[in-house]
XYZ file of C-alpha atoms in Angstrom:
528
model
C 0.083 -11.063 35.128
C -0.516 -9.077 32.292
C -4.113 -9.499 29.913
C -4.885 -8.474 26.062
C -7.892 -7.580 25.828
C -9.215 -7.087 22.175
C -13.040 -5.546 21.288
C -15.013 -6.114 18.446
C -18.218 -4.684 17.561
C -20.342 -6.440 14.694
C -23.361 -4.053 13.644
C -26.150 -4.787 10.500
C -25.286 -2.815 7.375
C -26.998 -2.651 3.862
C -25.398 -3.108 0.839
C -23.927 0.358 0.431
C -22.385 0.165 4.104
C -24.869 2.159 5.829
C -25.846 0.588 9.588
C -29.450 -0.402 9.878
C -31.503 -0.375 13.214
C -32.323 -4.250 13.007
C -30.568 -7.580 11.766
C -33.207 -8.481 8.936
C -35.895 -11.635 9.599
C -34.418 -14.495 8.683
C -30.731 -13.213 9.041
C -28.030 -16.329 8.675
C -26.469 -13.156 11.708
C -29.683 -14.373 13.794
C -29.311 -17.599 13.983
C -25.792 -17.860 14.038
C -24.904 -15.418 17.168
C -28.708 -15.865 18.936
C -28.432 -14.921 22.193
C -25.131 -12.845 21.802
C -27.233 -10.129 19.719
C -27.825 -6.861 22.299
C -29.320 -4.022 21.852
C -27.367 -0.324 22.279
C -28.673 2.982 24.172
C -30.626 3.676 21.096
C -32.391 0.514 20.791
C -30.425 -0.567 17.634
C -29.350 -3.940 17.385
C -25.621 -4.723 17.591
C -22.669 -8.226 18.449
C -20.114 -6.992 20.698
C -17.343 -9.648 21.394
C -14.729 -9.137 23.601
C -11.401 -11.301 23.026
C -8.914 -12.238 26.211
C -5.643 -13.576 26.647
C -4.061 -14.183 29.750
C -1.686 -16.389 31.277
C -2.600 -19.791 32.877
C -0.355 -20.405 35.538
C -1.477 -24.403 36.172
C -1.090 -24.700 31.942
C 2.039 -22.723 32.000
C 0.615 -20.407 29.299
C -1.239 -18.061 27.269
C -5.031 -18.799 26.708
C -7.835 -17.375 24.930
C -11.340 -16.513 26.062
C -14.243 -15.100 23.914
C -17.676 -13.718 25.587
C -20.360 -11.461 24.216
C -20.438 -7.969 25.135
C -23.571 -6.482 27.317
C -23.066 -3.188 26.102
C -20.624 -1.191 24.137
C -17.586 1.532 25.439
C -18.348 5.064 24.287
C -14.259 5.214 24.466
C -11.267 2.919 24.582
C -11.032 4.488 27.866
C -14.383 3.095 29.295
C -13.368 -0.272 27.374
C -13.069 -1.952 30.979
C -16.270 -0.724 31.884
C -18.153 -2.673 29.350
C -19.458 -6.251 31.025
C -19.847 -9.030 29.241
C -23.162 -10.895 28.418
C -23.836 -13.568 31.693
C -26.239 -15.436 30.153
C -24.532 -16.873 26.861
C -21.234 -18.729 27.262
C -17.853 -18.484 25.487
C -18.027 -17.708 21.570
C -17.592 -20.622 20.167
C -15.547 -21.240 16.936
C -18.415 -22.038 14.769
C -19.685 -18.696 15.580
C -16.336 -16.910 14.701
C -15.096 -19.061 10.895
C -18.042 -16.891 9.291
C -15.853 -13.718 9.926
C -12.371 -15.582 9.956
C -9.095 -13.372 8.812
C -7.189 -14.836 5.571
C -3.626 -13.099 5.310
C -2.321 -13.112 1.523
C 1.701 -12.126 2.242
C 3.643 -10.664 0.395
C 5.470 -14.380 -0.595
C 2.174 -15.190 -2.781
C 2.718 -17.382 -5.119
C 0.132 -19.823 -6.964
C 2.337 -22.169 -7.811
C 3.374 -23.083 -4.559
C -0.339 -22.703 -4.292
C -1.245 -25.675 -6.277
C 1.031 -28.155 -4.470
C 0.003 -26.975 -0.835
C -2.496 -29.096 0.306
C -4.375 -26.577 3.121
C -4.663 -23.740 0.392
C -7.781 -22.318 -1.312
C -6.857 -23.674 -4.273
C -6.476 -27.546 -3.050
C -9.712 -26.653 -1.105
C -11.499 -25.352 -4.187
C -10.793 -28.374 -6.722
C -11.118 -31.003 -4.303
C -15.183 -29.736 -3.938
C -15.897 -31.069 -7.762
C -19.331 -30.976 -7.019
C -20.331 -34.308 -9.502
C -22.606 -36.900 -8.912
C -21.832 -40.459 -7.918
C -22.734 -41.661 -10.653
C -20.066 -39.182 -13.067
C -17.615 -40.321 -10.511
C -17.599 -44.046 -11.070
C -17.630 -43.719 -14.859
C -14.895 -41.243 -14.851
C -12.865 -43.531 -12.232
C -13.519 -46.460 -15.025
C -12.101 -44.165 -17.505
C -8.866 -43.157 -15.354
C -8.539 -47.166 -14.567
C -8.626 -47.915 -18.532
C -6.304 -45.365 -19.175
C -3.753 -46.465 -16.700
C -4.089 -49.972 -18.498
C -3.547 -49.000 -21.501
C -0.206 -46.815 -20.725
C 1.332 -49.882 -19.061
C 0.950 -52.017 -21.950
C 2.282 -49.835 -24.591
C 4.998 -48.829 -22.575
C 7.713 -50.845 -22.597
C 9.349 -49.138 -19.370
C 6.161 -49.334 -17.388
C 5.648 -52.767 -18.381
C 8.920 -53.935 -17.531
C 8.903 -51.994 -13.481
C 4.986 -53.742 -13.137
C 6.417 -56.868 -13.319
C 9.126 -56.705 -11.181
C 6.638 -55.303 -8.841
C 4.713 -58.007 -8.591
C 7.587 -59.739 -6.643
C 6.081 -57.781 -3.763
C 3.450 -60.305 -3.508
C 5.580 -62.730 -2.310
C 6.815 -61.139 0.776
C 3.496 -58.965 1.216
C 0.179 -61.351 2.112
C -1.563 -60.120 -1.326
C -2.067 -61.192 -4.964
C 0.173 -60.452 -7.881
C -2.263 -58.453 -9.988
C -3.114 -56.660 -7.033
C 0.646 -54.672 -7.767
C 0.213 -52.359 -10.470
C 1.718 -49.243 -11.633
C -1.094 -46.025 -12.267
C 0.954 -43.419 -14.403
C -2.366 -41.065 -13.908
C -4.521 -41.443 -10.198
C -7.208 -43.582 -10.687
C -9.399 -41.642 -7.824
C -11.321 -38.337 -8.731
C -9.974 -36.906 -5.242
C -6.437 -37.830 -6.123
C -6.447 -36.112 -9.242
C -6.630 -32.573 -7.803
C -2.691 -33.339 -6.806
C -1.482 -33.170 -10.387
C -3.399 -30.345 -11.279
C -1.748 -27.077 -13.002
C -2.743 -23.727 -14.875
C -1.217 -23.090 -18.074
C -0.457 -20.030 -19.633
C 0.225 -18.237 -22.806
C 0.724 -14.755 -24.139
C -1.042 -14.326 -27.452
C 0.543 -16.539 -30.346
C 3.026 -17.568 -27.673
C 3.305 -21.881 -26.484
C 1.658 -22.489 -23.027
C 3.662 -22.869 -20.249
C 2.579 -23.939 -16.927
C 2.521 -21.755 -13.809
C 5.553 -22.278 -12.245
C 7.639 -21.066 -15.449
C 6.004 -18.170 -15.706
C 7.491 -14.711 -13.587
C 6.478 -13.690 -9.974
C 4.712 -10.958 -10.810
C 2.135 -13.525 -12.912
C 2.145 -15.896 -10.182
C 1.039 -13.417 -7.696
C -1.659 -11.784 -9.417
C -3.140 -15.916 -9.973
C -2.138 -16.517 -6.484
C -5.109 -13.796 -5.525
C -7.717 -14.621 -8.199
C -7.606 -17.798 -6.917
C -8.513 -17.014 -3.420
C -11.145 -14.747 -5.138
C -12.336 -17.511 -7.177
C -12.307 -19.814 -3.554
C -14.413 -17.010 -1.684
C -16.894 -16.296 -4.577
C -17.541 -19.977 -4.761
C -18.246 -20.260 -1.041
C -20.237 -17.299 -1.231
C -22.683 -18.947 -4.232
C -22.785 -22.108 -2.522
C -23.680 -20.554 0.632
C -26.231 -17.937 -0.176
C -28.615 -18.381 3.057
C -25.459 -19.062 5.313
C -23.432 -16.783 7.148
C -20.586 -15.415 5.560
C -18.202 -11.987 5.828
C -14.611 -13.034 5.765
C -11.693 -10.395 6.328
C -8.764 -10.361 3.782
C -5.558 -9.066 4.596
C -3.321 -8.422 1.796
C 0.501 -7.459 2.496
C 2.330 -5.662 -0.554
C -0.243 -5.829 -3.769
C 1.923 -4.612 -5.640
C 4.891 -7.274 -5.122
C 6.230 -7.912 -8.275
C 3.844 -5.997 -10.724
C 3.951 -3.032 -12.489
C 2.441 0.037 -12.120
C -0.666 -0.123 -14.526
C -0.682 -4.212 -13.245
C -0.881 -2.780 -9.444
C -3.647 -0.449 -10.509
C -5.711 -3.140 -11.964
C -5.005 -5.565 -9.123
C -6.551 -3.087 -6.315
C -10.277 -3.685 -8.831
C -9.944 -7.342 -7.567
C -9.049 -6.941 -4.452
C -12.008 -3.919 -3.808
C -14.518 -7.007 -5.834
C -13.648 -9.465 -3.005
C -16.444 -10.723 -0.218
C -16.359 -9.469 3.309
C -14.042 -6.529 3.656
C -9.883 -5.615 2.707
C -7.348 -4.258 4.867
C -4.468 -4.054 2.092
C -0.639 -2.818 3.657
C 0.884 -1.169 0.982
C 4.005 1.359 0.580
C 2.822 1.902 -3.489
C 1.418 5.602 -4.704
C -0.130 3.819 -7.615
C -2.101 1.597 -5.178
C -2.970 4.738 -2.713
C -4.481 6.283 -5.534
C -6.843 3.934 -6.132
C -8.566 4.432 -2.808
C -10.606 7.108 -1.200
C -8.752 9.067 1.907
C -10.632 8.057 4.162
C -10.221 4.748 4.072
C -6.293 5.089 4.828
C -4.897 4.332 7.626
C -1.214 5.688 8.313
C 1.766 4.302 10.188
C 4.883 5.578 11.209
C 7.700 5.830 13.875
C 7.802 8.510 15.900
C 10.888 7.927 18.023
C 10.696 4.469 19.645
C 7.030 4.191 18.620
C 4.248 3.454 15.903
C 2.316 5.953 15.212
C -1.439 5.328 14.120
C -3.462 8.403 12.123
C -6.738 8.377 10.243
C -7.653 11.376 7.872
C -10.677 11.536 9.357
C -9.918 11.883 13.002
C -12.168 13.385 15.807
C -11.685 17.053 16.104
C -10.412 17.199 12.740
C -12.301 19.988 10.988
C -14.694 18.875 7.766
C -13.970 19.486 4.434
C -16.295 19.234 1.423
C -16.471 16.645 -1.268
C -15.102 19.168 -3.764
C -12.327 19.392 -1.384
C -11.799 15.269 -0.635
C -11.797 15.346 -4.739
C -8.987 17.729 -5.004
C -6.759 15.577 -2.420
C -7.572 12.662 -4.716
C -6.719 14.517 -8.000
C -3.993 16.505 -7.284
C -2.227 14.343 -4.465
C -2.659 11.107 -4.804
C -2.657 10.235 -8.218
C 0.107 12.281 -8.813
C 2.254 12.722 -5.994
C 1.397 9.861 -3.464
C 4.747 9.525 -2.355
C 3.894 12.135 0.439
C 2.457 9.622 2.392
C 5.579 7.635 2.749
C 8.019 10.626 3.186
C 9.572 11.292 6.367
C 8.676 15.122 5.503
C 7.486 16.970 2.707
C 9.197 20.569 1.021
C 6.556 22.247 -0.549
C 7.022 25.267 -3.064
C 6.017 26.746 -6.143
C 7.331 27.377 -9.345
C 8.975 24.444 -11.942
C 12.388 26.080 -11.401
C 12.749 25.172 -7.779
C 11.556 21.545 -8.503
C 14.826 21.081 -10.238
C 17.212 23.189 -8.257
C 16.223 22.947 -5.044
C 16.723 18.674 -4.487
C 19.998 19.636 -5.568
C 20.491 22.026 -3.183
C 19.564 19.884 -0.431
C 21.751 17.149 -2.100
C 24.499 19.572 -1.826
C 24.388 20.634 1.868
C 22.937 17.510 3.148
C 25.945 15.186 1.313
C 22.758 12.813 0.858
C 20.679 12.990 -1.674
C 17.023 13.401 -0.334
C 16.017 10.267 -1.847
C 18.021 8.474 0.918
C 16.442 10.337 3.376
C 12.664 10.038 2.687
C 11.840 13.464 1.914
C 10.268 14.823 -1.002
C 10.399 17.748 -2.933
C 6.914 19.096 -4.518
C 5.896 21.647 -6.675
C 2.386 22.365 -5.856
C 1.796 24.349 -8.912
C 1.584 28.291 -7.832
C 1.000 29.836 -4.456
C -2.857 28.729 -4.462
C -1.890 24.984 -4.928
C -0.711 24.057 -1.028
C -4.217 23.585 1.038
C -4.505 19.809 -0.598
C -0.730 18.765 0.205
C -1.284 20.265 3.452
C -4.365 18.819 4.978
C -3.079 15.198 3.945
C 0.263 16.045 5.754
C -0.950 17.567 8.667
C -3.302 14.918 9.504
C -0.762 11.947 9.042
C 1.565 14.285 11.125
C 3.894 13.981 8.260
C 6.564 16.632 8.646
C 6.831 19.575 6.207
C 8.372 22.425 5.157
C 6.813 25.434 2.709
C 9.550 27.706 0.899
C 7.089 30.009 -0.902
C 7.600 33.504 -3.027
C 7.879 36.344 -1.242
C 5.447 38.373 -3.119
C 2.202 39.504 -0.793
C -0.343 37.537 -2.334
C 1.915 34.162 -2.102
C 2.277 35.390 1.459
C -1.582 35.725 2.363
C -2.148 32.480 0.069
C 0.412 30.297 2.142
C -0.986 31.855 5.408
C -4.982 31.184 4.369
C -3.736 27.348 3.412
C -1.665 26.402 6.767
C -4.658 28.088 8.805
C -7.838 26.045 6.986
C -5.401 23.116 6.991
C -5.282 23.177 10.580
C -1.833 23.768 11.037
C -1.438 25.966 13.842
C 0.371 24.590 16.512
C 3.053 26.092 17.919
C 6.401 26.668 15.797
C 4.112 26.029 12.316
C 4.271 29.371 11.420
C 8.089 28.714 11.587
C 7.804 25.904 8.909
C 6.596 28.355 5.991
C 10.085 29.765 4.406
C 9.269 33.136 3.014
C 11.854 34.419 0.153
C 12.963 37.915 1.422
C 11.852 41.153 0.046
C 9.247 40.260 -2.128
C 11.079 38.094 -4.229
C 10.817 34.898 -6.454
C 13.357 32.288 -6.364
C 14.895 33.604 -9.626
C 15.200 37.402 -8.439
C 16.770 36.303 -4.988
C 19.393 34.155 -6.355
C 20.163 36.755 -9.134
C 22.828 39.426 -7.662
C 25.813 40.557 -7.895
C 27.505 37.915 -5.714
C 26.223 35.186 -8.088
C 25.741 37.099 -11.345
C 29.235 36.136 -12.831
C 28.720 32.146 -12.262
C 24.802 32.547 -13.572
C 26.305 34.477 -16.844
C 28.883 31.292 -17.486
C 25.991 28.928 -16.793
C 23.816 30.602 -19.817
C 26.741 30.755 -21.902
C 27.837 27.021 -21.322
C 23.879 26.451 -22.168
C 23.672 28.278 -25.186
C 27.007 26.457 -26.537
C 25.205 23.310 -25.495
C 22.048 23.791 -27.289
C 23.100 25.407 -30.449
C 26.079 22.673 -30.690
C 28.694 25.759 -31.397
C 31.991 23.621 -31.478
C 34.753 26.253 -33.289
C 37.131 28.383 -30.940
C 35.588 31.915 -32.414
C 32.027 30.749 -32.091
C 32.787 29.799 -28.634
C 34.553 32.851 -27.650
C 31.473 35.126 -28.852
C 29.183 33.315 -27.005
C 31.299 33.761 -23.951
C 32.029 37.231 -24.345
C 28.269 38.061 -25.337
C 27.078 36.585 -22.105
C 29.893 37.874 -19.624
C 28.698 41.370 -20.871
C 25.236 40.706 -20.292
C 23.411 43.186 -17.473
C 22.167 41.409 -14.395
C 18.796 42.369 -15.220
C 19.177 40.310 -18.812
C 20.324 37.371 -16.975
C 17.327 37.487 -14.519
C 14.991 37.284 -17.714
C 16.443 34.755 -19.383
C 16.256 32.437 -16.349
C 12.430 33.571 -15.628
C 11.959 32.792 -19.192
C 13.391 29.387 -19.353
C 11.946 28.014 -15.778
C 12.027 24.301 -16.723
C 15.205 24.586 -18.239
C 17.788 26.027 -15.970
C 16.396 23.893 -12.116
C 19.728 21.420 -11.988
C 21.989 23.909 -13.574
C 21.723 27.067 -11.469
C 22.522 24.698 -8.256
C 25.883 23.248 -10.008
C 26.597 26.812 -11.163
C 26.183 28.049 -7.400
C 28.844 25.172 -6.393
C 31.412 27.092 -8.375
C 31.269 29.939 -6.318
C 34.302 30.998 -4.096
C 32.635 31.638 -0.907
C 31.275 28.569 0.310
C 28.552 30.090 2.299
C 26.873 31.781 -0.148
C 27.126 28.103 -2.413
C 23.775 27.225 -0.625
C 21.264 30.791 -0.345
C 20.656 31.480 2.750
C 16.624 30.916 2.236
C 17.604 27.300 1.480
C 19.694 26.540 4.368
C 17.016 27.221 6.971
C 14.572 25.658 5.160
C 16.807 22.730 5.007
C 17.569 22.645 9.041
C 13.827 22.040 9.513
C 13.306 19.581 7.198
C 16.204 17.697 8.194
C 17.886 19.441 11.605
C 21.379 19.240 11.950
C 21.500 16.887 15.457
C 19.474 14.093 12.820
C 22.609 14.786 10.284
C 25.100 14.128 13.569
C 22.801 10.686 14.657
C-alpha cells in the first residue's frame, strides 16, 4: 500500500547554466515534450514530470507511471499538492532516452568492454558509417583473404575438408562448408576488435594485458568517445544524458585521478561522480558537493549551500578551495575534525590521542589539522559545520587566539548549543609548549633533548655521551622551554613518547588533551 513518488523538474538553460524564460524556436525540447511544456507563476517556461511506483495487486507487483506536472511544489512538503497535466498522457519512453542515466561503476573495465555486446563501445563500432558500396568491396576483400589463409595453411586446409563431410548429413553443397579464419561480414568484424597499447619505445600490448588502472581510464574515454559521437551525429535532436560515475579514482593515481575529473567535467549532459578521493574533491567547486553520512541508523544528506545558510564572498569560496581542499580534503570524509595551531601539535598531538585512545586516529576517521596560526580556522570551519562534520578546536591560550577562535566559530555559524564547549582553550595564556613545560614534566623533556642531541650529532663514546647528559639534566626549565619553541617541527612525536615515560599516569596525557579528546571521541563510543 505504500507509493514512491519521484519529481523532476526540466527547465531551459544557456550554455553557461543560467535558466532562460523560454525554450528557444525550433528547440529539439519543443518538439520532443509538446504538450508536457507548462508554464510557472512567473510565466517562464518549464517540464515537470512526476515518476510513480506502486503496487499492482491483480499483477502481483511494482509498476511504474510517468505524467507531466501542471505546476511545480514550492517545497517537498507541498510535493502532493502539485497535479499532474490531464490533458497529455503517460511520458512515454521516447520522451525520457534523451535524458537517460548511464552508471560507470566502480568495476570499469574496457576490456571487458570490448567483448560485451550491449556496451558503448560494441554500440560505437558497429555504426561504421560507410557506404554500400565500401561495404561490398571490403566484404570481397575479407572473402579473398579468408581464401587465401586456407590454402597456405596446411592445418586449415586439412579441418575444411573434413568439414565438408557435413554436406552429407546436412541438405547443402560441399563448397558451401568452409572455414573463415577472419569474419567475412563488416558487422561481424566489430567482435574481434581490440586497442593496443604502448608506453614510449615499449612493444604494444593489447588492452586486456595492460593494469586496471589503464583499463579504467579507456573504459571512460570510450563512453566519452560514444556520447560525443551521438552528440555530432545528432546536432538538431534532443540530447542531455546523465552520467553517474562511482569511484574515479579506482585504480589510478593521484595526478591520474586529477586528470581524469577534466574528462569527466568535458562529458555531454551533466555528472554526478561518488567519490571518497581529496585529490578528486579538489578539483570541484563547493558548491557542487553533495555530502553523505550516517548519523546513527541514518544517511545524512548536506549541501554547502543550504537555505538559511549565511553567504560568503567569492574571496571567501576561494580560500575553502585553496586552503581546504587541495590540501587537506580529507575533512570531508572524517568522522570529526581536531583543529589547532602551531606545527608542534601536528606531530604530538595524533600521538597523544593514539596514546589514550589505544587506536590510532587513523582507525577512527578523525583528523588532525594544523590550520596554520590562530587566524587560519574560519575556512575549516564553515566546510565542517555545514556537512555537520564533528569537530574539535584546541587553540593557544593567548587573548588574541582567544578572540580569533571566537570571531571564526561565530561567522562560521557555529553557535548552537554546547559549540562553545568544542573550542579547547590552553589555560593561562599559554602555548602548547609553555603548558606542557613544568616541573612535573621538566626532567623527562630534559632526557628527550639530550637523547636528540646524541641522535643528531651521532656522539657514540661513553664521555661524549655522559656530557651531553649531564649538560642537559642541568639545564633551567626556562632553557628547555626555548629550545622546544625553537625547534617546533622537530620535537611533535617526541615530546608525546617522552610524556609516556612519566610515573604518574595521569599526567602521561595533559589534561587540555584529555578533554579535548572525550569530545572528539566520547568515552561511551570507546565502550560500543
Amino acid at each position: 500500500d505504500r507509493l514512491v513518488a519521484i519529481d523532476v523538474l526540466v527547465v531551459p538553460a544557456d550554455g553557461s547554466g543560467n535558466r532562460e524564460d523560454t525554450f528557444p524556436e525550433g528547440s529539439p525540447w519543443l518538439e520532443l515534450w509538446g504538450n508536457g511544456i507548462v508554464q510557472d507563476d512567473s510565466d517562464r517556461d518549464m517540464v515537470g514530470i512526476r515518476m510513480t511506483m506502486s503496487w499492482d495487486k491483480v499483477r502481483g507487483e511494482y509498476y511504474i507511471q510517468r505524467r507531466f506536472l501542471k505546476e511545480w511544489a514550492p517545497s517537498l512538503g507541498d510535493m502532493t499538492k502539485a497535479a499532474v497535466l490531464e490533458r497529455t498522457s503517460q511520458v512515454t519512453t521516447s520522451q525520457i532516452t534523451p535524458w537517460a542515466m548511464y552508471l560507470l561503476d566502480a568495476k570499469r573495465d574496457a576490456a571487458e568492454d570490448i567483448k560485451a555486446r550491449g556496451s558503448s563501445w560494441s554500440r560505437l563500432v558497429t555504426q561504421h558509417g560507410l557506404a554500400d558500396e565500401d561495404i561490398k568491396t571490403i566484404e570481397e576483400q575479407l572473402s579473398n583473404i579468408n581464401e587465401f589463409l586456407v590454402e597456405k595453411s596446411g592445418v586449415l586446409s586439412h579441418v575444411q575438408e573434413n568439414l565438408h563431410q557435413v554436406a552429407s548429413v546436412v541438405n547443402c553443397a560441399e563448397e558451401d562448408v568452409s572455414v573463415s579464419p577472419v569474419a567475412r561480414r563488416l558487422r561481424d568484424l566489430s567482435r574481434g576488435m581490440d586497442i593496443v597499447l604502448a608506453t614510449r619505445g615499449a612493444p604494444q600490448f593489447p588492452l586486456a594485458r595492460h593494469g586496471m588502472g589503464t583499463r579504467s581510464l579507456a573504459s571512460v574515454l570510450m563512453f566519452k568517445a560514444y556520447m560525443t559521437w551521438r552528440q555530432k551525429q545528432g546536432k538538431t535532436a534532443a540530447l542531455h544524458p546523465f552520467v553517474a560515475v562511482e569511484e574515479p579514482e579506482t585504480h589510478l593515481h593521484p595526478q591520474a585521478q586529477r586528470a581524469l575529473f577534466a574528462i569527466l567535467a568535458d562529458l555531454p549532459g551533466q555528472t554526478i561522480i561518488s567519490t571518497h578521493s581529496p585529490y578528486v574533491c579538489s578539483q570541484s567547486r563547493i558548491d557542487n558537493f553533495v555530502h553523505f553520512y550516517k548519523e546513527g541508523h541514518e544517511s545524512v544528506v548536506t549541501r554547502f549551500a543550504m537555505p538559511g545558510s549565511p553567504d560568503i564572498t567569492p574571496d571567501e569560496r576561494h580560500a575553502i578551495d585553496r586552503r581546504v581542499l587541495n590540501t587537506r580534503g580529507d575533512l570531508l570524509f572524517s568522522r570529526c575534525v581536531v583543529l589547532f595551531e602551531g606545527e608542534t601539535e601536528e606531530q604530538a598531538y595524533p600521538e597523544f590521542a593514539r596514546r589514550y585512545w589505544g587506536k590510532h586516529p587513523n582507525e577512527l576517521g578523525i583528523s588532525f589539522i594544523g590550520v596554520g596560526g590562530s587566524g587560519g580556522y574560519l575556512p575549516f570551519l564553515r566546510l565542517a559545520t555545514r556537512f555537520r562534520i564533528p569537530w574539535v578546536i584546541i587553540s593557544d591560550g593567548d587573548a588574541d587566539a582567544v578572540q580569533r577562535v571566537e570571531s571564526a566559530r561565530k561567522t562560521a555559524g557555529a553557535t548552537a548549543t554546547g559549540d562553545a564547549a568544542r573550542c579547547v582553550i590552553l589555560p593561562n595564556g599559554k602555548s602548547f609548549e609553555e603548558y606542557i613545560t613544568n616541573a612535573d614534566t621538566v626532567e623527562v623533556l630534559q632526557r628527550m633533548l639530550a637523547e636528540y642531541t646524541i641522535e643528531r650529532n651521532g656522539v657514540s663514546d661513553p664521555r661524549g655521551v655522559k656530557g651531553i647528559i649531564a649538560r642537559w639534566s642541568a639545564a633551567p626549565e626556562s632553557e628547555v622551554l626555548q629550545e622546544l619553541q625553537a625547534g617546533k617541527t622537530t620535537f611533535g612525536a617526541r615530546v608525546a613518547d617522552a610524556f609516556g615515560s612519566l610515573s604518574d599516569q595521569d599526567k602521561r596525557i595533559p589534561e587540555v588533551l584529555r578533554k579535548a579528546f572525550d569530545i572528539a571521541y566520547p568515552p561511551i563510543s570507546r565502550k560500543e
